[in-house]
Coordinates of C-alpha atoms in Angstrom, one line a residue:
Chain A
M490 CA -18.8 -30.2 -12.6
I491 CA -19.0 -32.1 -9.3
N492 CA -21.8 -32.9 -7.0
K493 CA -20.6 -31.8 -3.6
I494 CA -17.8 -29.5 -2.5
A495 CA -16.8 -29.2 1.2
I496 CA -15.1 -26.0 2.2
V497 CA -13.3 -26.3 5.6
G498 CA -13.1 -22.8 7.1
V499 CA -15.7 -20.5 5.6
G500 CA -13.9 -17.1 6.0
L501 CA -12.4 -14.7 3.5
I502 CA -10.9 -17.3 1.2
G503 CA -13.3 -20.2 1.8
G504 CA -16.4 -17.9 1.6
S505 CA -15.2 -16.2 -1.6
L506 CA -14.5 -19.6 -3.2
A507 CA -18.0 -20.7 -2.1
L508 CA -19.5 -17.7 -3.9
Q509 CA -17.5 -18.4 -7.1
C510 CA -18.3 -22.2 -7.0
R511 CA -22.0 -21.3 -7.0
R512 CA -21.8 -18.6 -9.6
K513 CA -19.7 -20.7 -12.0
G514 CA -21.6 -23.9 -11.4
I515 CA -18.5 -25.7 -10.1
A516 CA -20.5 -27.8 -7.6
E517 CA -24.2 -28.5 -7.2
K518 CA -24.0 -28.4 -3.4
I519 CA -21.7 -26.4 -1.2
I520 CA -21.0 -27.8 2.3
G521 CA -19.3 -25.7 5.0
V522 CA -17.2 -26.9 7.9
E523 CA -16.8 -24.2 10.4
S524 CA -15.9 -24.6 14.1
N525 CA -16.6 -21.0 15.0
V526 CA -20.4 -21.1 15.7
S527 CA -21.1 -17.5 14.8
H528 CA -19.1 -17.8 11.6
A529 CA -21.1 -21.0 10.8
E530 CA -24.4 -19.1 11.3
Q531 CA -23.1 -16.2 9.1
A532 CA -22.0 -18.7 6.4
I533 CA -25.6 -19.9 6.2
S534 CA -27.3 -16.6 6.5
L535 CA -25.0 -15.0 3.9
H536 CA -25.9 -18.0 1.6
L537 CA -22.2 -18.8 1.2
V538 CA -22.9 -22.5 1.9
D539 CA -26.0 -24.8 1.7
E540 CA -25.3 -26.6 4.9
I541 CA -22.8 -26.9 7.8
L542 CA -21.5 -30.4 8.5
S543 CA -18.9 -31.8 10.8
L544 CA -15.5 -32.4 9.2
D545 CA -16.0 -36.2 9.3
E546 CA -19.4 -35.9 7.7
A547 CA -18.1 -33.5 5.1
V548 CA -15.1 -35.7 4.2
E549 CA -17.4 -38.7 3.8
T550 CA -20.0 -37.0 1.6
A551 CA -18.1 -34.5 -0.5
D552 CA -16.4 -35.2 -3.9
M553 CA -13.9 -32.4 -3.1
I554 CA -12.6 -31.1 0.2
V555 CA -11.0 -27.6 0.2
L556 CA -9.0 -26.5 3.2
T557 CA -9.0 -22.8 3.9
V558 CA -8.2 -22.7 7.6
P559 CA -5.1 -21.0 9.2
M560 CA -1.9 -22.8 8.2
N561 CA -1.2 -24.3 11.7
I562 CA -4.6 -25.9 11.8
L563 CA -4.3 -26.9 8.2
V564 CA -1.1 -28.8 8.7
G565 CA -2.7 -30.5 11.7
L566 CA -5.9 -31.6 9.9
L567 CA -4.6 -32.7 6.5
P568 CA -3.0 -36.1 7.4
G569 CA -6.2 -37.2 9.2
I570 CA -8.3 -36.2 6.3
L571 CA -6.1 -38.1 3.8
D572 CA -6.5 -41.1 6.1
K573 CA -10.2 -41.1 5.3
V574 CA -10.3 -40.3 1.6
K575 CA -10.8 -42.8 -1.2
D576 CA -11.3 -41.1 -4.5
Q577 CA -12.1 -37.6 -3.3
I578 CA -10.0 -34.6 -4.2
V579 CA -8.4 -32.7 -1.3
M580 CA -7.0 -29.2 -2.0
D581 CA -5.6 -26.4 0.2
M582 CA -5.4 -22.7 -0.6
G583 CA -2.9 -21.7 2.1
S584 CA 0.0 -19.2 2.0
T585 CA 2.9 -21.6 2.8
K586 CA 3.7 -24.9 1.3
S587 CA 6.9 -26.6 2.6
T588 CA 5.7 -27.5 6.1
L589 CA 2.5 -28.8 4.6
S590 CA 4.3 -30.8 2.0
D591 CA 6.6 -32.4 4.6
A592 CA 3.5 -33.4 6.7
V593 CA 2.0 -35.5 3.9
D594 CA 4.8 -36.5 1.5
N595 CA 4.8 -40.1 2.7
H596 CA 1.1 -40.5 3.2
P597 CA -0.3 -43.4 1.2
H598 CA -3.1 -41.1 -0.2
R599 CA -0.7 -38.2 -1.0
G600 CA -1.9 -38.4 -4.6
R601 CA -5.4 -37.3 -3.7
F602 CA -4.0 -34.0 -2.4
I603 CA -3.0 -30.9 -4.3
A604 CA -1.3 -27.9 -2.8
T605 CA -2.5 -24.5 -4.2
H606 CA -2.1 -20.9 -3.4
P607 CA -4.3 -18.3 -5.1
M608 CA -2.5 -14.9 -5.1
W609 CA -5.6 -13.1 -3.9
G610 CA -6.8 -11.9 -0.6
T611 CA -7.8 -8.8 1.4
E612 CA -6.9 -7.5 4.8
Y613 CA -10.4 -8.6 6.2
S614 CA -11.4 -12.0 7.5
G615 CA -14.4 -14.1 8.4
P616 CA -17.5 -15.0 6.3
S617 CA -18.6 -11.4 6.0
A618 CA -15.3 -10.6 4.2
A619 CA -16.2 -13.0 1.4
V620 CA -16.2 -11.2 -2.0
E621 CA -18.2 -11.9 -5.2
G622 CA -15.9 -12.3 -8.2
A623 CA -12.8 -13.0 -6.1
F624 CA -9.7 -14.7 -7.7
E625 CA -10.5 -13.6 -11.2
N626 CA -7.5 -12.7 -13.3
K627 CA -5.1 -13.4 -10.5
A628 CA -2.3 -15.9 -10.4
V629 CA -2.6 -19.3 -8.6
I630 CA 0.4 -21.4 -7.7
L631 CA 0.1 -25.2 -7.9
C632 CA 2.9 -26.9 -6.0
D633 CA 4.7 -30.3 -6.5
T634 CA 2.0 -31.3 -9.0
E635 CA 3.9 -34.5 -9.9
K636 CA 2.9 -35.8 -6.5
S637 CA -0.8 -35.5 -7.2
D638 CA -2.8 -38.1 -9.1
P639 CA -3.4 -37.0 -12.8
D640 CA -7.2 -36.8 -12.3
V641 CA -6.7 -34.5 -9.2
L642 CA -4.4 -32.2 -11.1
A643 CA -6.6 -32.1 -14.2
F644 CA -9.7 -31.3 -12.2
V645 CA -8.1 -28.6 -10.2
K646 CA -6.5 -27.0 -13.3
K647 CA -10.0 -27.0 -14.9
M648 CA -11.5 -25.5 -11.8
Y649 CA -9.0 -22.6 -11.6
D650 CA -9.4 -22.1 -15.3
I651 CA -13.1 -21.6 -14.8
L652 CA -12.2 -19.1 -12.1
N653 CA -10.2 -17.2 -14.7
M654 CA -6.9 -17.7 -12.8
R655 CA -3.4 -17.7 -14.3
I656 CA -1.9 -21.1 -13.3
L657 CA 1.8 -21.3 -12.3
E658 CA 3.5 -24.5 -11.2
M659 CA 6.5 -24.7 -8.9
N660 CA 7.8 -26.8 -6.1
A661 CA 7.0 -26.0 -2.5
V662 CA 10.4 -24.7 -1.6
D663 CA 10.5 -22.2 -4.5
H664 CA 6.9 -21.2 -3.6
D665 CA 7.8 -20.3 0.0
L666 CA 10.8 -18.3 -1.1
H667 CA 8.8 -16.3 -3.6
A668 CA 5.9 -15.8 -1.3
A669 CA 8.2 -14.3 1.3
Y670 CA 9.2 -11.7 -1.3
V671 CA 5.8 -10.8 -2.9
S672 CA 3.5 -11.2 0.1
H673 CA 4.9 -12.0 3.5
I674 CA 7.4 -9.1 3.7
S675 CA 4.6 -6.7 2.6
H676 CA 2.6 -7.8 5.6
I677 CA 5.5 -7.3 8.0
T678 CA 6.4 -3.8 6.7
S679 CA 2.7 -2.9 7.1
F680 CA 2.4 -4.3 10.6
A681 CA 5.7 -2.5 11.6
L682 CA 4.6 0.8 10.0
A683 CA 1.3 0.7 11.8
N684 CA 3.1 0.1 15.1
T685 CA 5.5 2.9 14.4
V686 CA 2.7 5.4 13.8
L687 CA 0.5 4.1 16.6
E688 CA 3.4 4.5 19.0
K689 CA 3.6 8.2 18.0
E690 CA -0.2 8.6 18.2
R691 CA -0.1 8.0 21.9
E692 CA 1.6 11.4 22.3
D693 CA -0.2 13.1 19.5
N694 CA -3.5 12.0 18.1
A695 CA -3.8 14.9 15.7
I696 CA -1.6 13.1 13.2
F697 CA -4.2 10.9 11.8
E698 CA -6.3 13.7 10.6
M699 CA -3.6 14.1 8.0
A700 CA -3.5 10.5 6.9
S701 CA -3.4 10.3 3.1
A702 CA -4.2 7.7 0.5
G703 CA -0.5 6.9 0.3
F704 CA -0.3 6.1 4.0
E705 CA -3.5 4.1 3.8
S706 CA -2.1 2.1 0.9
T707 CA 1.2 1.2 2.7
V708 CA -0.5 0.4 6.0
R709 CA -3.8 -1.4 5.0
L710 CA -2.4 -4.9 5.3
A711 CA -1.7 -4.2 9.0
K712 CA -5.4 -4.9 9.5
S713 CA -4.8 -8.6 8.6
N714 CA -5.8 -11.3 11.0
P715 CA -3.1 -12.5 13.5
D716 CA -4.7 -16.0 13.5
M717 CA -3.9 -16.3 9.8
W718 CA -0.6 -14.5 9.8
T719 CA 1.3 -15.8 12.9
P720 CA 1.3 -19.3 11.5
I721 CA 2.3 -18.2 8.0
L722 CA 5.3 -16.3 9.3
M723 CA 6.1 -19.1 11.6
Q724 CA 6.1 -21.8 8.8
N725 CA 8.0 -19.6 6.5
K726 CA 10.4 -18.3 9.1
E727 CA 13.8 -18.8 7.3
N728 CA 12.7 -17.2 4.0
V729 CA 11.0 -14.3 5.8
L730 CA 14.0 -13.7 7.9
D731 CA 16.3 -13.5 4.9
V732 CA 14.0 -11.0 3.1
L733 CA 13.5 -9.0 6.3
N734 CA 17.2 -8.7 6.8
E735 CA 17.6 -7.5 3.2
H736 CA 14.7 -5.1 3.7
I737 CA 16.3 -3.6 6.9
S738 CA 19.6 -3.3 5.1
Q739 CA 17.8 -1.4 2.2
L740 CA 16.2 0.9 4.8
R741 CA 19.6 1.5 6.4
K742 CA 20.8 2.8 3.0
F743 CA 18.1 5.5 3.2
K744 CA 19.0 6.2 6.8
S745 CA 22.7 6.6 5.9
C746 CA 21.9 9.0 3.1
L747 CA 19.9 11.2 5.4
E748 CA 22.5 11.1 8.2
K749 CA 25.4 11.9 5.8
D750 CA 23.5 14.4 3.6
N751 CA 24.3 12.1 0.6
W752 CA 21.5 13.5 -1.6
E753 CA 23.0 12.1 -4.8
Y754 CA 22.9 8.5 -3.6
L755 CA 19.4 9.1 -2.1
R756 CA 18.2 10.1 -5.5
E757 CA 19.8 7.0 -7.0
L758 CA 18.1 4.8 -4.5
I759 CA 14.7 6.3 -5.4
S760 CA 15.4 6.1 -9.1
H761 CA 16.3 2.5 -8.7
A762 CA 13.1 1.8 -6.8
N763 CA 11.2 3.4 -9.7
Q764 CA 12.1 0.3 -11.7
I765 CA 9.3 -1.4 -9.9
R766 CA 7.2 0.2 -12.7
R767 CA 8.4 -2.7 -14.9
I768 CA 6.5 -5.0 -12.7
I769 CA 3.4 -3.2 -11.4
Q770 CA 1.5 -0.9 -13.7
Chain B
M472 CA -13.9 34.1 -8.0
I473 CA -10.7 35.7 -9.4
N474 CA -9.7 36.7 -12.8
K475 CA -6.3 35.0 -13.3
I476 CA -4.5 32.3 -11.5
A477 CA -0.9 31.3 -12.4
I478 CA 0.2 27.8 -11.6
V479 CA 4.0 27.4 -11.4
G480 CA 4.8 23.8 -12.3
V481 CA 2.0 22.1 -14.2
G482 CA 2.5 18.5 -13.1
L483 CA 0.5 16.1 -11.0
I484 CA -0.5 18.7 -8.3
G485 CA -0.5 21.8 -10.4
G486 CA -2.3 20.2 -13.3
S487 CA -4.9 18.6 -11.1
L488 CA -5.5 22.0 -9.4
A489 CA -5.8 23.6 -12.8
L490 CA -8.6 21.1 -13.7
Q491 CA -10.4 21.8 -10.5
C492 CA -10.1 25.6 -10.9
R493 CA -11.7 25.4 -14.2
R494 CA -14.5 23.0 -13.2
K495 CA -15.3 25.0 -10.0
G496 CA -15.0 28.4 -11.6
I497 CA -12.3 29.5 -9.2
A498 CA -10.5 31.5 -11.9
E499 CA -11.5 32.9 -15.3
K500 CA -8.2 32.3 -16.8
I501 CA -5.5 29.7 -15.9
I502 CA -1.9 30.6 -16.7
G503 CA 0.8 27.9 -16.6
V504 CA 4.5 28.5 -15.9
E505 CA 6.5 25.5 -16.9
S506 CA 10.2 25.3 -17.6
N507 CA 10.0 21.8 -19.1
V508 CA 9.2 22.5 -22.8
S509 CA 7.5 19.1 -23.4
H510 CA 5.4 19.5 -20.2
A511 CA 4.5 23.0 -21.2
E512 CA 3.2 21.7 -24.6
Q513 CA 1.3 18.9 -22.8
A514 CA -0.3 21.3 -20.4
I515 CA -1.7 23.2 -23.3
S516 CA -2.7 20.2 -25.4
L517 CA -4.4 18.6 -22.4
H518 CA -6.3 21.9 -21.8
L519 CA -5.0 22.1 -18.3
V520 CA -4.0 25.8 -18.8
D521 CA -5.1 28.5 -21.2
E522 CA -1.6 29.8 -21.9
I523 CA 2.0 29.4 -20.8
L524 CA 3.9 32.5 -19.6
S525 CA 7.3 33.2 -18.1
L526 CA 7.4 33.4 -14.3
D527 CA 7.9 37.2 -14.4
E528 CA 5.0 37.7 -16.8
A529 CA 2.8 35.4 -14.7
V530 CA 3.6 37.1 -11.4
E531 CA 2.8 40.5 -13.0
T532 CA -0.5 39.5 -14.6
A533 CA -2.1 37.0 -12.2
D534 CA -4.2 37.7 -9.1
M535 CA -2.9 34.5 -7.5
I536 CA 0.3 32.6 -7.9
V537 CA 0.3 28.9 -6.9
L538 CA 3.7 27.1 -6.6
T539 CA 3.7 23.4 -7.3
V540 CA 7.3 22.7 -8.2
P541 CA 9.7 20.4 -6.3
M542 CA 10.5 21.8 -2.8
N543 CA 14.1 22.7 -3.5
I544 CA 13.1 24.9 -6.5
L545 CA 10.1 26.2 -4.5
V546 CA 12.3 27.5 -1.7
G547 CA 14.6 29.1 -4.2
L548 CA 11.8 30.8 -6.1
L549 CA 9.6 32.1 -3.4
P550 CA 11.6 35.0 -2.0
G551 CA 12.1 36.5 -5.5
I552 CA 8.4 36.2 -6.2
L553 CA 7.5 37.9 -3.0
D554 CA 9.9 40.7 -4.0
K555 CA 7.6 41.4 -7.0
V556 CA 4.1 41.0 -5.6
K557 CA 1.9 43.9 -4.4
D558 CA -1.6 42.7 -3.6
Q559 CA -1.5 39.3 -5.3
I560 CA -1.9 36.1 -3.3
V561 CA 1.0 33.6 -3.3
M562 CA 0.4 30.0 -2.2
D563 CA 2.5 26.8 -2.2
M564 CA 1.2 23.3 -2.1
G565 CA 4.4 21.5 -1.1
S566 CA 5.1 18.6 1.3
T567 CA 7.5 20.3 3.7
K568 CA 7.1 23.6 5.5
S569 CA 9.8 24.6 7.9
T570 CA 12.6 25.3 5.4
L571 CA 10.2 27.3 3.3
S572 CA 8.9 29.2 6.3
D573 CA 12.5 30.1 7.4
A574 CA 13.2 31.3 3.9
V575 CA 10.5 34.0 3.9
D576 CA 9.7 34.7 7.6
N577 CA 11.4 38.1 7.5
H578 CA 10.3 39.1 4.0
P579 CA 8.5 42.4 3.9
H580 CA 5.7 40.8 1.8
R581 CA 5.4 37.7 4.0
G582 CA 1.7 38.5 4.5
R583 CA 0.9 37.9 0.9
F584 CA 2.1 34.3 1.1
I585 CA 0.3 31.3 2.6
A586 CA 1.8 27.8 3.0
T587 CA -0.5 24.9 2.3
H588 CA -0.2 21.2 1.9
P589 CA -3.2 19.2 0.4
M590 CA -3.0 15.6 1.6
W591 CA -3.6 14.2 -1.9
G592 CA -1.3 12.9 -4.6
T593 CA -0.5 9.8 -6.6
E594 CA 2.7 8.0 -7.5
Y595 CA 2.6 9.5 -11.0
S596 CA 4.0 12.9 -12.2
G597 CA 3.9 15.4 -15.0
P598 CA 0.9 17.0 -16.7
S599 CA -0.4 13.7 -18.0
A600 CA -0.8 12.6 -14.3
A601 CA -3.3 15.4 -13.6
V602 CA -6.6 14.0 -12.4
E603 CA -10.2 15.3 -12.6
G604 CA -11.8 15.7 -9.2
A605 CA -8.5 15.6 -7.3
F606 CA -8.3 16.9 -3.7
E607 CA -12.1 16.3 -3.0
N608 CA -12.8 15.2 0.6
K609 CA -9.2 15.1 1.6
A610 CA -7.4 17.1 4.3
V611 CA -5.4 20.3 3.6
I612 CA -3.0 21.8 6.1
L613 CA -2.6 25.6 6.3
C614 CA 0.6 26.5 8.1
D615 CA 1.4 29.5 10.3
T616 CA -1.8 31.2 9.2
E617 CA -1.2 34.1 11.6
K618 CA 1.7 35.2 9.3
S619 CA -0.6 35.7 6.3
D620 CA -2.7 38.8 5.7
P621 CA -6.4 38.3 6.6
D622 CA -7.6 38.6 3.0
V623 CA -5.1 36.0 1.8
L624 CA -6.2 33.5 4.5
A625 CA -9.9 34.2 3.8
F626 CA -9.5 33.7 0.1
V627 CA -7.5 30.5 0.4
K628 CA -9.9 29.0 3.0
K629 CA -12.8 29.8 0.6
M630 CA -10.9 28.2 -2.3
Y631 CA -10.2 25.0 -0.4
D632 CA -13.7 24.9 0.8
I633 CA -14.9 25.0 -2.8
L634 CA -12.6 22.1 -3.5
N635 CA -14.4 20.2 -0.7
M636 CA -11.3 19.9 1.4
R637 CA -11.1 19.5 5.2
I638 CA -9.0 22.4 6.5
L639 CA -6.5 21.9 9.3
E640 CA -4.3 24.6 10.7
M641 CA -0.9 24.0 12.4
N642 CA 2.5 25.5 12.6
A643 CA 5.2 24.5 10.1
V644 CA 7.2 22.6 12.7
D645 CA 4.3 20.4 13.7
H646 CA 3.4 19.9 10.1
D647 CA 6.8 18.6 9.2
L648 CA 6.8 16.2 12.1
H649 CA 3.3 14.8 11.3
A650 CA 4.0 14.6 7.5
A651 CA 7.1 12.5 8.3
Y652 CA 4.7 10.0 10.0
V653 CA 1.8 9.9 7.6
S654 CA 3.5 10.4 4.3
H655 CA 7.3 10.6 4.1
I656 CA 8.0 7.3 5.9
S657 CA 5.5 5.4 3.7
H658 CA 7.5 6.5 0.7
I659 CA 10.8 5.3 2.2
T660 CA 9.3 1.9 3.1
S661 CA 7.9 1.6 -0.4
F662 CA 11.2 2.6 -2.0
A663 CA 13.1 0.2 0.2
L664 CA 10.7 -2.7 -0.4
A665 CA 10.9 -2.2 -4.1
N666 CA 14.7 -2.3 -3.9
T667 CA 14.6 -5.4 -1.7
V668 CA 12.5 -7.2 -4.3
L669 CA 14.3 -5.9 -7.3
E670 CA 17.6 -7.1 -5.8
K671 CA 16.1 -10.6 -5.6
E672 CA 14.6 -10.4 -9.1
R673 CA 18.1 -10.2 -10.6
E674 CA 18.6 -13.8 -9.7
D675 CA 15.0 -15.0 -10.2
N676 CA 12.7 -13.1 -12.5
A677 CA 9.8 -15.5 -12.0
I678 CA 8.9 -14.0 -8.7
F679 CA 6.8 -11.2 -10.1
E680 CA 4.4 -13.5 -11.8
M681 CA 3.2 -14.0 -8.3
A682 CA 2.9 -10.4 -7.3
S683 CA -0.4 -9.9 -5.5
A684 CA -2.6 -6.9 -4.8
G685 CA -1.1 -6.7 -1.3
F686 CA 2.4 -6.4 -2.7
E687 CA 1.2 -3.8 -5.2
S688 CA -0.4 -1.8 -2.5
T689 CA 2.6 -1.6 -0.3
V690 CA 5.0 -0.9 -3.1
R691 CA 3.1 1.4 -5.4
L692 CA 4.5 4.6 -3.9
A693 CA 8.0 3.4 -5.0
K694 CA 7.0 4.7 -8.5
S695 CA 7.2 8.3 -7.1
N696 CA 9.4 10.9 -8.8
P697 CA 12.9 11.3 -7.4
D698 CA 12.9 15.0 -8.4
M699 CA 10.0 15.5 -6.0
W700 CA 11.0 13.2 -3.2
T701 CA 14.7 13.8 -2.8
P702 CA 14.2 17.5 -1.8
I703 CA 11.2 16.5 0.5
L704 CA 13.3 14.0 2.5
M705 CA 16.3 16.4 2.5
Q706 CA 14.2 19.3 3.9
N707 CA 12.5 17.1 6.5
K708 CA 15.7 15.1 7.3
E709 CA 15.5 15.3 11.1
N710 CA 11.9 14.2 11.5
V711 CA 12.2 11.5 8.8
L712 CA 15.3 10.1 10.5
D713 CA 13.5 9.9 13.8
V714 CA 10.6 8.0 12.3
L715 CA 12.8 5.8 10.2
N716 CA 14.8 4.8 13.3
E717 CA 11.6 4.0 15.1
H718 CA 10.4 2.0 12.1
I719 CA 13.6 0.0 11.9
S720 CA 13.3 -0.8 15.6
Q721 CA 9.7 -2.0 15.1
L722 CA 10.9 -4.2 12.2
R723 CA 13.6 -5.6 14.5
K724 CA 10.9 -6.7 16.9
F725 CA 9.5 -8.9 14.2
K726 CA 12.9 -10.1 13.3
S727 CA 13.6 -11.0 16.9
C728 CA 10.3 -13.0 17.2
L729 CA 11.2 -15.0 14.1
E730 CA 14.8 -15.7 15.3
K731 CA 13.7 -16.7 18.8
D732 CA 10.5 -18.6 17.8
N733 CA 8.6 -16.2 20.0
W734 CA 5.2 -16.7 18.4
E735 CA 3.2 -15.3 21.3
Y736 CA 4.9 -11.9 21.0
L737 CA 4.7 -12.0 17.2
R738 CA 0.9 -12.5 17.6
E739 CA 0.8 -9.5 20.0
L740 CA 2.7 -7.3 17.6
I741 CA 0.3 -8.2 14.8
S742 CA -2.8 -7.7 17.1
H743 CA -1.4 -4.3 18.1
A744 CA -0.9 -3.3 14.5
N745 CA -4.6 -4.2 13.9
Q746 CA -5.4 -1.1 15.9
I747 CA -4.7 0.9 12.8
R748 CA -8.4 -0.1 12.0
R749 CA -9.4 2.8 14.3
I750 CA -7.7 5.2 11.9
I751 CA -8.2 3.8 8.4
Q752 CA -11.4 2.1 7.5

């Protein structure tokens, strides 16, 4: 489809995209940009990318530049990259969108950029976390698409189509609200649950011998990388706070039922939660 | 190993045990006791059990009686079953132990009973939720084993060994404390997270098109059956309240970081949560 793609940040997302680009023939040559020396070496030795270049070299030579670095770094890099592009396509795959949008909305080359968020990831990070066949059959959000040039939008839609992703379009503000509900709050509950149990473990390390699949399921996101997640929660602070307050108030309903022996209402709360079956199979 | 095993409550746990008993040759004949008529029919048509008998008939004819009904029903049934047993083995597989223990501690046939809790389950229920190969390589807790007759303990250890389970022994009080941390709180966080998101969905039903694997993982336990879970939380009320209070206070730390832009501490909280990697792979 294109000659050269440059992936800036060859970790879980960037590395998994690199694998899919090669498998699906999206680009003939895959360039990595990676400031972490050991990650750069891994990206080559794992055959994720063909070569490692500096950001400036990559921007100059590639037809498409994909940003998959933590959100704070991403927001810092994007305006400078847009300064240098002519007809290249620039895309991000990050988890928050409003701050990023604000950072480039008035940029003269705004049209060369498209903001995207594939709803796929794992709790692992770095090049060794890259997974074959990632993104397939998942949703991807394209944000503020009217601000991207038509050729940019068309190419990126085609690319995600080749990756078998379900494309949804929405503005950056709606994206960040929804992401708080279906992703960011899940991470906070997992982090907090891990800390709750680790606190107890200091007194009593026998408890983990009992850890079940249910526990593992609710706590696995707690393994997620703080370099990725601190900036996400920072940039989506207002939405995350709203959802977190609602979540704490839902937990307090359970607490109140237990304190007051209100078993009928407890049963109702659980039955209501069962309605999540409509949404996840 | 034995001639007849009676499984009282042929649902997720009882049905899965029935499948393993047949596969591993633990009993020649598998009797089901099931008050729900449609579940009883399913238990036969799915070949989980050979026949359905009344509880009294089953207690009279079986060599071993396994109780896998919700905890409130279990606590109600057990003393009456013990009244009738002579040399049969009676075992439960429930999620709480102190209330049950208190209910039979002074029973003249206490020695014929053994309290067990296999750390396996799914969010589904009923006979159709029964799974081939369940329990394998999971932990199982045997409680207050000194109160069971030696032949009862020896048989049940051998049986769980055949199921390839890792046997842990502890008293009922410790069990209930630990179960609150590694199982019961996970269910409450999932129920509350489901209710948080369902509340939002009333205004905005687009949000689930974005639901990711991470969300699904943290919320899947919210599909769990209220008939099972209301009595569990009820019987383990004090421990669950302690853990829930600790969990809410951990969530408040995240809330405070967001409110005060304390990104350094937020990063520390996430890094601390990452230590859960020591416990789950």
